[in-house]
PDB file of C-alpha atoms in Angstrom:
ATOM      1  CA  MET A   1       2.247 238.345 -18.486  1.00 97.00           C
ATOM      2  CA  ARG A   2       2.475 235.781 -21.312  1.00 98.00           C
ATOM      3  CA  ILE A   3       5.974 235.387 -22.719  1.00 99.00           C
ATOM      4  CA  GLY A   4       6.890 233.900 -26.083  1.00 99.00           C
ATOM      5  CA  VAL A   5      10.416 232.535 -26.534  1.00 99.00           C
ATOM      6  CA  TYR A   6      12.018 232.499 -29.992  1.00 99.00           C
ATOM      7  CA  VAL A   7      15.267 230.619 -30.582  1.00 98.00           C
ATOM      8  CA  ASP A   8      17.508 230.874 -33.656  1.00 96.00           C
ATOM      9  CA  ALA A   9      18.964 227.456 -32.813  1.00 96.00           C
ATOM     10  CA  TYR A  10      22.328 227.532 -34.559  1.00 93.00           C
ATOM     11  CA  ASN A  11      23.161 230.781 -32.755  1.00 93.00           C
ATOM     12  CA  PRO A  12      23.119 229.198 -29.276  1.00 93.00           C
ATOM     13  CA  TYR A  13      24.735 226.022 -30.637  1.00 94.00           C
ATOM     14  CA  TYR A  14      27.786 227.833 -31.976  1.00 93.00           C
ATOM     15  CA  GLY A  15      27.706 230.175 -29.003  1.00 93.00           C
ATOM     16  CA  MET A  16      27.798 227.230 -26.605  1.00 93.00           C
ATOM     17  CA  ARG A  17      30.540 225.570 -28.613  1.00 94.00           C
ATOM     18  CA  GLY A  18      32.640 228.711 -28.463  1.00 92.00           C
ATOM     19  CA  ILE A  19      32.110 229.188 -24.725  1.00 93.00           C
ATOM     20  CA  CYS A  20      32.243 225.574 -23.529  1.00 93.00           C
ATOM     21  CA  GLY A  21      34.614 224.084 -26.105  1.00 92.00           C
ATOM     22  CA  ARG A  22      33.879 221.928 -29.130  1.00 90.00           C
ATOM     23  CA  GLY A  23      35.349 218.764 -27.631  1.00 89.00           C
ATOM     24  CA  THR A  24      33.754 219.081 -24.189  1.00 94.00           C
ATOM     25  CA  ALA A  25      30.637 217.285 -23.009  1.00 95.00           C
ATOM     26  CA  GLY A  26      27.757 218.466 -20.859  1.00 95.00           C
ATOM     27  CA  TRP A  27      26.272 221.406 -22.788  1.00 96.00           C
ATOM     28  CA  ARG A  28      24.555 220.116 -25.947  1.00 97.00           C
ATOM     29  CA  TRP A  29      21.568 218.386 -24.264  1.00 98.00           C
ATOM     30  CA  LEU A  30      20.080 221.805 -23.523  1.00 98.00           C
ATOM     31  CA  ASP A  31      16.628 222.212 -21.977  1.00 98.00           C
ATOM     32  CA  VAL A  32      15.508 225.288 -23.884  1.00 98.00           C
ATOM     33  CA  ARG A  33      12.445 226.038 -21.761  1.00 98.00           C
ATOM     34  CA  ALA A  34      14.358 225.696 -18.491  1.00 98.00           C
ATOM     35  CA  LEU A  35      17.042 228.053 -19.789  1.00 98.00           C
ATOM     36  CA  ALA A  36      14.418 230.588 -20.869  1.00 98.00           C
ATOM     37  CA  GLU A  37      12.634 230.374 -17.515  1.00 97.00           C
ATOM     38  CA  SER A  38      15.905 231.156 -15.735  1.00 97.00           C
ATOM     39  CA  LEU A  39      16.314 234.297 -17.851  1.00 96.00           C
ATOM     40  CA  CYS A  40      12.760 235.614 -17.826  1.00 93.00           C
ATOM     41  CA  GLY A  41      12.866 238.393 -15.242  1.00 83.00           C
ATOM     42  CA  TRP A  42       9.618 240.313 -15.766  1.00 94.00           C
ATOM     43  CA  GLN A  43       7.456 240.300 -12.671  1.00 93.00           C
ATOM     44  CA  GLY A  44       4.423 238.039 -12.991  1.00 94.00           C
ATOM     45  CA  SER A  45       5.634 236.539 -16.268  1.00 96.00           C
ATOM     46  CA  ALA A  46       5.039 232.982 -17.466  1.00 97.00           C
ATOM     47  CA  ILE A  47       6.395 231.345 -20.602  1.00 98.00           C
ATOM     48  CA  THR A  48       3.463 230.206 -22.720  1.00 98.00           C
ATOM     49  CA  ARG A  49       5.210 229.463 -26.012  1.00 98.00           C
ATOM     50  CA  VAL A  50       8.694 228.310 -27.077  1.00 99.00           C
ATOM     51  CA  VAL A  51       9.466 228.429 -30.815  1.00 99.00           C
ATOM     52  CA  TYR A  52      12.642 226.611 -31.879  1.00 98.00           C
ATOM     53  CA  CYS A  53      13.916 227.421 -35.375  1.00 98.00           C
ATOM     54  CA  THR A  54      16.628 225.226 -36.868  1.00 97.00           C
ATOM     55  CA  ALA A  55      17.540 223.161 -39.936  1.00 95.00           C
ATOM     56  CA  ARG A  56      18.195 219.455 -40.270  1.00 93.00           C
ATOM     57  CA  VAL A  57      21.792 218.343 -40.632  1.00 90.00           C
ATOM     58  CA  ASP A  58      22.336 216.706 -44.030  1.00 87.00           C
ATOM     59  CA  ALA A  59      22.365 212.942 -43.447  1.00 86.00           C
ATOM     60  CA  GLY A  60      24.519 212.462 -46.537  1.00 84.00           C
ATOM     61  CA  ASP A  61      27.192 214.834 -45.239  1.00 84.00           C
ATOM     62  CA  ASN A  62      27.276 213.613 -41.656  1.00 88.00           C
ATOM     63  CA  PRO A  63      25.100 210.584 -40.756  1.00 94.00           C
ATOM     64  CA  SER A  64      26.119 210.535 -37.085  1.00 95.00           C
ATOM     65  CA  ALA A  65      25.403 214.255 -36.589  1.00 93.00           C
ATOM     66  CA  TYR A  66      22.043 213.787 -38.304  1.00 94.00           C
ATOM     67  CA  ALA A  67      21.168 210.928 -35.931  1.00 96.00           C
ATOM     68  CA  ASP A  68      22.288 212.909 -32.863  1.00 97.00           C
ATOM     69  CA  GLN A  69      20.252 215.949 -33.890  1.00 97.00           C
ATOM     70  CA  ASP A  70      17.209 213.784 -34.600  1.00 97.00           C
ATOM     71  CA  VAL A  71      17.338 212.305 -31.091  1.00 98.00           C
ATOM     72  CA  TYR A  72      17.730 215.763 -29.569  1.00 98.00           C
ATOM     73  CA  LEU A  73      14.773 217.252 -31.445  1.00 98.00           C
ATOM     74  CA  LYS A  74      12.590 214.314 -30.409  1.00 98.00           C
ATOM     75  CA  ALA A  75      13.728 214.717 -26.807  1.00 99.00           C
ATOM     76  CA  LEU A  76      12.898 218.446 -26.846  1.00 99.00           C
ATOM     77  CA  ARG A  77       9.364 217.722 -28.005  1.00 98.00           C
ATOM     78  CA  ALA A  78       8.828 214.754 -25.699  1.00 98.00           C
ATOM     79  CA  HIS A  79       9.949 216.800 -22.669  1.00 98.00           C
ATOM     80  CA  ARG A  80       7.829 219.768 -23.814  1.00 98.00           C
ATOM     81  CA  SER A  81      10.939 221.888 -23.793  1.00 99.00           C
ATOM     82  CA  ILE A  82       9.635 223.461 -27.018  1.00 99.00           C
ATOM     83  CA  ASP A  83       6.122 223.999 -28.365  1.00 98.00           C
ATOM     84  CA  THR A  84       6.840 224.681 -32.033  1.00 98.00           C
ATOM     85  CA  LEU A  85       9.646 223.273 -34.172  1.00 98.00           C
ATOM     86  CA  GLU A  86      10.139 225.314 -37.333  1.00 97.00           C
ATOM     87  CA  LEU A  87      12.589 223.890 -39.859  1.00 95.00           C
ATOM     88  CA  GLY A  88      14.631 225.813 -42.386  1.00 90.00           C
ATOM     89  CA  ARG A  89      17.035 224.084 -44.746  1.00 82.00           C
ATOM     90  CA  TYR A  90      20.657 223.771 -45.777  1.00 76.00           C
ATOM     91  CA  VAL A  91      21.692 224.771 -49.274  1.00 78.00           C
ATOM     92  CA  ALA A  92      24.990 223.888 -50.949  1.00 77.00           C
ATOM     93  CA  TRP A  93      26.710 225.259 -54.045  1.00 80.00           C
ATOM     94  CA  PRO A  94      30.191 225.231 -55.661  1.00 88.00           C
ATOM     95  CA  LYS A  95      32.340 228.342 -55.371  1.00 91.00           C
ATOM     96  CA  VAL A  96      35.709 229.220 -56.892  1.00 92.00           C
ATOM     97  CA  ALA A  97      37.965 231.041 -54.427  1.00 88.00           C
ATOM     98  CA  PRO A  98      41.697 231.698 -53.898  1.00 90.00           C
ATOM     99  CA  LEU A  99      43.578 229.328 -51.629  1.00 90.00           C
ATOM    100  CA  ALA A 100      44.207 231.004 -48.291  1.00 90.00           C
ATOM    101  CA  THR A 101      46.067 230.555 -45.040  1.00 88.00           C
ATOM    102  CA  ALA A 102      45.008 231.666 -41.572  1.00 85.00           C
ATOM    103  CA  SER A 103      46.977 234.491 -39.982  1.00 83.00           C
ATOM    104  CA  LYS A 104      47.855 234.583 -36.287  1.00 82.00           C
ATOM    105  CA  THR A 105      44.792 236.760 -35.711  1.00 78.00           C
ATOM    106  CA  GLY A 106      42.522 234.326 -37.546  1.00 74.00           C
ATOM    107  CA  ARG A 107      42.130 236.405 -40.697  1.00 85.00           C
ATOM    108  CA  ALA A 108      42.208 234.739 -44.110  1.00 86.00           C
ATOM    109  CA  GLU A 109      45.238 235.714 -46.172  1.00 89.00           C
ATOM    110  CA  VAL A 110      45.534 234.807 -49.847  1.00 88.00           C
ATOM    111  CA  PHE A 111      48.165 232.116 -50.362  1.00 90.00           C
ATOM    112  CA  VAL A 112      51.083 233.410 -52.459  1.00 87.00           C
ATOM    113  CA  PRO A 113      52.392 230.620 -54.698  1.00 88.00           C
ATOM    114  CA  THR A 114      56.094 230.230 -55.411  1.00 87.00           C
ATOM    115  CA  GLY A 115      55.631 228.449 -58.722  1.00 84.00           C
ATOM    116  CA  ALA A 116      56.915 225.161 -57.334  1.00 85.00           C
ATOM    117  CA  GLU A 117      53.499 223.890 -56.215  1.00 88.00           C
ATOM    118  CA  SER A 118      52.042 220.758 -57.759  1.00 88.00           C
ATOM    119  CA  TRP A 119      48.850 218.790 -57.248  1.00 89.00           C
ATOM    120  CA  SER A 120      47.075 215.756 -58.644  1.00 89.00           C
ATOM    121  CA  PRO A 121      45.449 216.439 -62.037  1.00 88.00           C
ATOM    122  CA  GLY A 122      42.011 215.458 -60.729  1.00 88.00           C
ATOM    123  CA  LEU A 123      41.900 218.128 -58.023  1.00 91.00           C
ATOM    124  CA  PRO A 124      39.765 221.220 -58.822  1.00 92.00           C
ATOM    125  CA  ILE A 125      42.707 223.632 -58.478  1.00 92.00           C
ATOM    126  CA  ARG A 126      44.109 225.940 -61.144  1.00 90.00           C
ATOM    127  CA  ARG A 127      46.664 228.688 -61.403  1.00 89.00           C
ATOM    128  CA  LYS A 128      45.612 232.147 -62.569  1.00 89.00           C
ATOM    129  CA  THR A 129      47.319 235.494 -63.007  1.00 85.00           C
ATOM    130  CA  ASN A 130      45.352 238.328 -61.416  1.00 76.00           C
ATOM    131  CA  GLY A 131      45.044 241.920 -62.607  1.00 71.00           C
ATOM    132  CA  SER A 132      48.258 242.900 -60.801  1.00 73.00           C
ATOM    133  CA  GLY A 133      50.255 240.263 -62.637  1.00 74.00           C
ATOM    134  CA  ASP A 134      50.559 238.011 -59.586  1.00 81.00           C
ATOM    135  CA  ASP A 135      49.789 234.320 -59.655  1.00 86.00           C
ATOM    136  CA  VAL A 136      47.046 232.940 -57.413  1.00 89.00           C
ATOM    137  CA  LEU A 137      45.805 229.399 -56.939  1.00 91.00           C
ATOM    138  CA  LEU A 138      42.048 228.990 -57.319  1.00 92.00           C
ATOM    139  CA  ALA A 139      40.128 226.049 -55.897  1.00 92.00           C
ATOM    140  CA  THR A 140      36.513 225.000 -56.328  1.00 91.00           C
ATOM    141  CA  VAL A 141      35.026 224.399 -52.881  1.00 88.00           C
ATOM    142  CA  ARG A 142      31.626 223.319 -51.624  1.00 83.00           C
ATOM    143  CA  MET A 143      29.812 226.042 -49.704  1.00 78.00           C
ATOM    144  CA  ARG A 144      26.994 225.254 -47.278  1.00 77.00           C
ATOM    145  CA  GLU A 145      24.659 227.667 -45.532  1.00 77.00           C
ATOM    146  CA  GLU A 146      21.671 227.300 -43.270  1.00 78.00           C
ATOM    147  CA  LYS A 147      18.665 229.198 -44.609  1.00 80.00           C
ATOM    148  CA  GLY A 148      15.400 230.216 -43.038  1.00 76.00           C
ATOM    149  CA  SER A 149      15.907 230.193 -39.270  1.00 91.00           C
ATOM    150  CA  ASP A 150      16.193 233.961 -38.826  1.00 93.00           C
ATOM    151  CA  VAL A 151      13.188 234.545 -41.108  1.00 96.00           C
ATOM    152  CA  ASN A 152      11.199 231.946 -39.173  1.00 97.00           C
ATOM    153  CA  VAL A 153      12.100 233.573 -35.849  1.00 98.00           C
ATOM    154  CA  ALA A 154      11.022 236.981 -37.159  1.00 98.00           C
ATOM    155  CA  THR A 155       7.777 235.633 -38.624  1.00 98.00           C
ATOM    156  CA  HIS A 156       6.678 233.809 -35.474  1.00 99.00           C
ATOM    157  CA  LEU A 157       7.687 236.726 -33.251  1.00 99.00           C
ATOM    158  CA  LEU A 158       5.781 239.384 -35.179  1.00 99.00           C
ATOM    159  CA  ALA A 159       2.770 237.148 -35.826  1.00 99.00           C
ATOM    160  CA  ASP A 160       2.441 236.451 -32.094  1.00 99.00           C
ATOM    161  CA  VAL A 161       2.889 240.132 -31.237  1.00 98.00           C
ATOM    162  CA  TYR A 162       0.247 241.367 -33.667  1.00 98.00           C
ATOM    163  CA  ARG A 163      -2.225 238.580 -32.867  1.00 98.00           C
ATOM    164  CA  ARG A 164      -1.774 239.617 -29.230  1.00 98.00           C
ATOM    165  CA  ASP A 165      -0.905 236.034 -28.302  1.00 98.00           C
ATOM    166  CA  ILE A 166       1.935 237.265 -26.075  1.00 99.00           C
ATOM    167  CA  ASP A 167       2.580 240.178 -23.729  1.00 98.00           C
ATOM    168  CA  GLY A 168       6.377 239.996 -23.963  1.00 98.00           C
ATOM    169  CA  ALA A 169       9.079 238.230 -25.969  1.00 99.00           C
ATOM    170  CA  LEU A 170      12.441 236.648 -25.274  1.00 99.00           C
ATOM    171  CA  VAL A 171      14.671 236.160 -28.324  1.00 98.00           C
ATOM    172  CA  ILE A 172      17.818 234.019 -28.150  1.00 98.00           C
ATOM    173  CA  SER A 173      20.060 235.068 -31.028  1.00 97.00           C
ATOM    174  CA  ASN A 174      22.909 237.370 -31.938  1.00 96.00           C
ATOM    175  CA  GLY A 175      21.901 237.522 -35.588  1.00 95.00           C
ATOM    176  CA  SER A 176      21.986 241.082 -36.897  1.00 95.00           C
ATOM    177  CA  ASP A 177      19.386 240.155 -39.545  1.00 95.00           C
ATOM    178  CA  LEU A 178      16.811 240.261 -36.735  1.00 97.00           C
ATOM    179  CA  ALA A 179      17.408 243.970 -36.081  1.00 98.00           C
ATOM    180  CA  LEU A 180      14.259 245.258 -37.822  1.00 98.00           C
ATOM    181  CA  PRO A 181      11.772 242.658 -36.494  1.00 98.00           C
ATOM    182  CA  LEU A 182      13.129 243.148 -32.976  1.00 98.00           C
ATOM    183  CA  ARG A 183      12.797 246.921 -33.284  1.00 98.00           C
ATOM    184  CA  ILE A 184       9.203 246.540 -34.484  1.00 98.00           C
ATOM    185  CA  ALA A 185       8.424 244.113 -31.655  1.00 99.00           C
ATOM    186  CA  ARG A 186       9.927 246.500 -29.073  1.00 98.00           C
ATOM    187  CA  GLY A 187       7.410 249.087 -30.217  1.00 98.00           C
ATOM    188  CA  GLN A 188       4.575 246.807 -29.085  1.00 98.00           C
ATOM    189  CA  VAL A 189       5.726 244.609 -26.175  1.00 98.00           C
ATOM    190  CA  PRO A 190       8.696 244.309 -23.797  1.00 98.00           C
ATOM    191  CA  VAL A 191      11.494 242.304 -25.447  1.00 98.00           C
ATOM    192  CA  GLY A 192      14.468 240.544 -23.876  1.00 98.00           C
ATOM    193  CA  THR A 193      17.349 239.900 -26.296  1.00 98.00           C
ATOM    194  CA  VAL A 194      19.788 237.172 -25.272  1.00 98.00           C
ATOM    195  CA  ASN A 195      23.249 236.931 -26.830  1.00 97.00           C
ATOM    196  CA  PRO A 196      24.182 233.226 -26.602  1.00 96.00           C
ATOM    197  CA  GLY A 197      27.854 233.538 -27.563  1.00 92.00           C
ATOM    198  CA  SER A 198      31.149 235.000 -26.422  1.00 89.00           C
ATOM    199  CA  LYS A 199      31.210 237.664 -29.149  1.00 90.00           C
ATOM    200  CA  PRO A 200      29.803 241.119 -28.307  1.00 93.00           C
ATOM    201  CA  LEU A 201      26.123 241.707 -28.973  1.00 95.00           C
ATOM    202  CA  ALA A 202      25.572 242.731 -32.595  1.00 95.00           C
ATOM    203  CA  GLY A 203      25.264 246.506 -32.644  1.00 94.00           C
ATOM    204  CA  ALA A 204      22.154 246.325 -34.827  1.00 96.00           C
ATOM    205  CA  LEU A 205      20.305 244.474 -32.044  1.00 97.00           C
ATOM    206  CA  ARG A 206      20.804 247.224 -29.489  1.00 95.00           C
ATOM    207  CA  GLY A 207      18.044 249.642 -28.589  1.00 95.00           C
ATOM    208  CA  LEU A 208      16.624 251.774 -25.798  1.00 96.00           C
ATOM    209  CA  LYS A 209      15.093 250.259 -22.682  1.00 96.00           C
ATOM    210  CA  SER A 210      12.346 252.873 -22.925  1.00 95.00           C
ATOM    211  CA  GLU A 211      11.244 252.147 -26.522  1.00 96.00           C
ATOM    212  CA  GLY A 212       7.496 251.611 -26.964  1.00 97.00           C
ATOM    213  CA  PRO A 213       6.069 250.157 -23.750  1.00 98.00           C
ATOM    214  CA  GLY A 214       9.565 249.920 -22.202  1.00 97.00           C
ATOM    215  CA  GLY A 215      10.791 247.061 -20.052  1.00 97.00           C
ATOM    216  CA  HIS A 216      13.317 245.852 -22.636  1.00 98.00           C
ATOM    217  CA  TRP A 217      16.587 244.221 -21.609  1.00 97.00           C
ATOM    218  CA  TRP A 218      19.689 242.588 -23.071  1.00 97.00           C
ATOM    219  CA  ALA A 219      21.705 239.715 -21.586  1.00 96.00           C
ATOM    220  CA  ASN A 220      24.700 237.493 -22.339  1.00 96.00           C
ATOM    221  CA  LEU A 221      24.911 233.768 -21.615  1.00 95.00           C
ATOM    222  CA  SER A 222      27.817 232.015 -19.918  1.00 94.00           C
ATOM    223  CA  ALA A 223      28.882 228.373 -19.640  1.00 95.00           C
ATOM    224  CA  ARG A 224      27.000 228.200 -16.349  1.00 95.00           C
ATOM    225  CA  HIS A 225      23.683 228.788 -18.119  1.00 96.00           C
ATOM    226  CA  PHE A 226      24.251 225.855 -20.456  1.00 95.00           C
ATOM    227  CA  TYR A 227      25.564 223.362 -17.909  1.00 97.00           C
ATOM    228  CA  ARG A 228      22.798 224.093 -15.385  1.00 97.00           C
ATOM    229  CA  HIS A 229      19.907 223.638 -17.801  1.00 98.00           C
ATOM    230  CA  GLN A 230      20.204 220.186 -19.318  1.00 98.00           C
ATOM    231  CA  LEU A 231      17.418 217.752 -20.197  1.00 98.00           C
ATOM    232  CA  PRO A 232      17.042 214.605 -18.095  1.00 98.00           C
ATOM    233  CA  ASP A 233      18.745 211.525 -19.495  1.00 96.00           C
ATOM    234  CA  PRO A 234      16.854 209.666 -20.763  1.00 97.00           C
ATOM    235  CA  VAL A 235      13.836 211.766 -21.729  1.00 98.00           C
ATOM    236  CA  ALA A 236      10.502 209.954 -21.391  1.00 95.00           C
ATOM    237  CA  GLY A 237      12.424 206.737 -20.754  1.00 95.00           C
ATOM    238  CA  ARG A 238      13.353 206.581 -24.425  1.00 96.00           C
ATOM    239  CA  TRP A 239      15.504 209.381 -25.814  1.00 97.00           C
ATOM    240  CA  ARG A 240      19.076 209.136 -24.553  1.00 98.00           C
ATOM    241  CA  LYS A 241      21.758 211.773 -24.739  1.00 97.00           C
ATOM    242  CA  PRO A 242      24.215 210.908 -27.551  1.00 97.00           C
ATOM    243  CA  PRO A 243      27.748 209.888 -26.496  1.00 95.00           C
ATOM    244  CA  GLY A 244      30.002 212.905 -26.033  1.00 93.00           C
ATOM    245  CA  TRP A 245      27.100 215.278 -25.494  1.00 96.00           C
TER     246      TRP A 245
END
């Protein structure tokens, strides 16, 4: 049984960070293939393809993060932890939004000005009266978003299914945008869906174990999965784990 593995890379990254802790070491140097092999529970199955979909960190925004990611991607390929690296992109744009504070529950609440606030003239902040007659402070902020990874996961998954290159699929993501491609894939081959974070599985990704050929399953990852499946250091005698990883 040939299994294809499809990873929406920023999903497990933020999932790991939430589970293991942003400031902790020991989880970032992940061996993707080894992790997938530990999860693949179909009898007689063998992983024949690992597709890793991500986007490059912007070197201008964060040179050190760019360098760390570059080393990691090279290590993944050198160790044959992945077979295909598919890159999306980051896009950035300005957005005007009200200033906000975080509530105790983590929700964003619009900041209510008192009228005594002041700021340097060069800052992109302005006062405006809304439709209710209340003042709000508006700021121009830079928004950034990763584009393409979920589309790339869906494209590779469905292409492999319909070319009959695989007999089953393992998808590591909790992205609800993958609901339709996963449902289509489940109609053709057994699919394992792995939620890599601490949040509940997106409802749109749920399905029936008996759909199509059956044999579908859903799983959640824990810190143990990440810590136990790390790349060697160094990889191929050359690529070393970045400090703090």
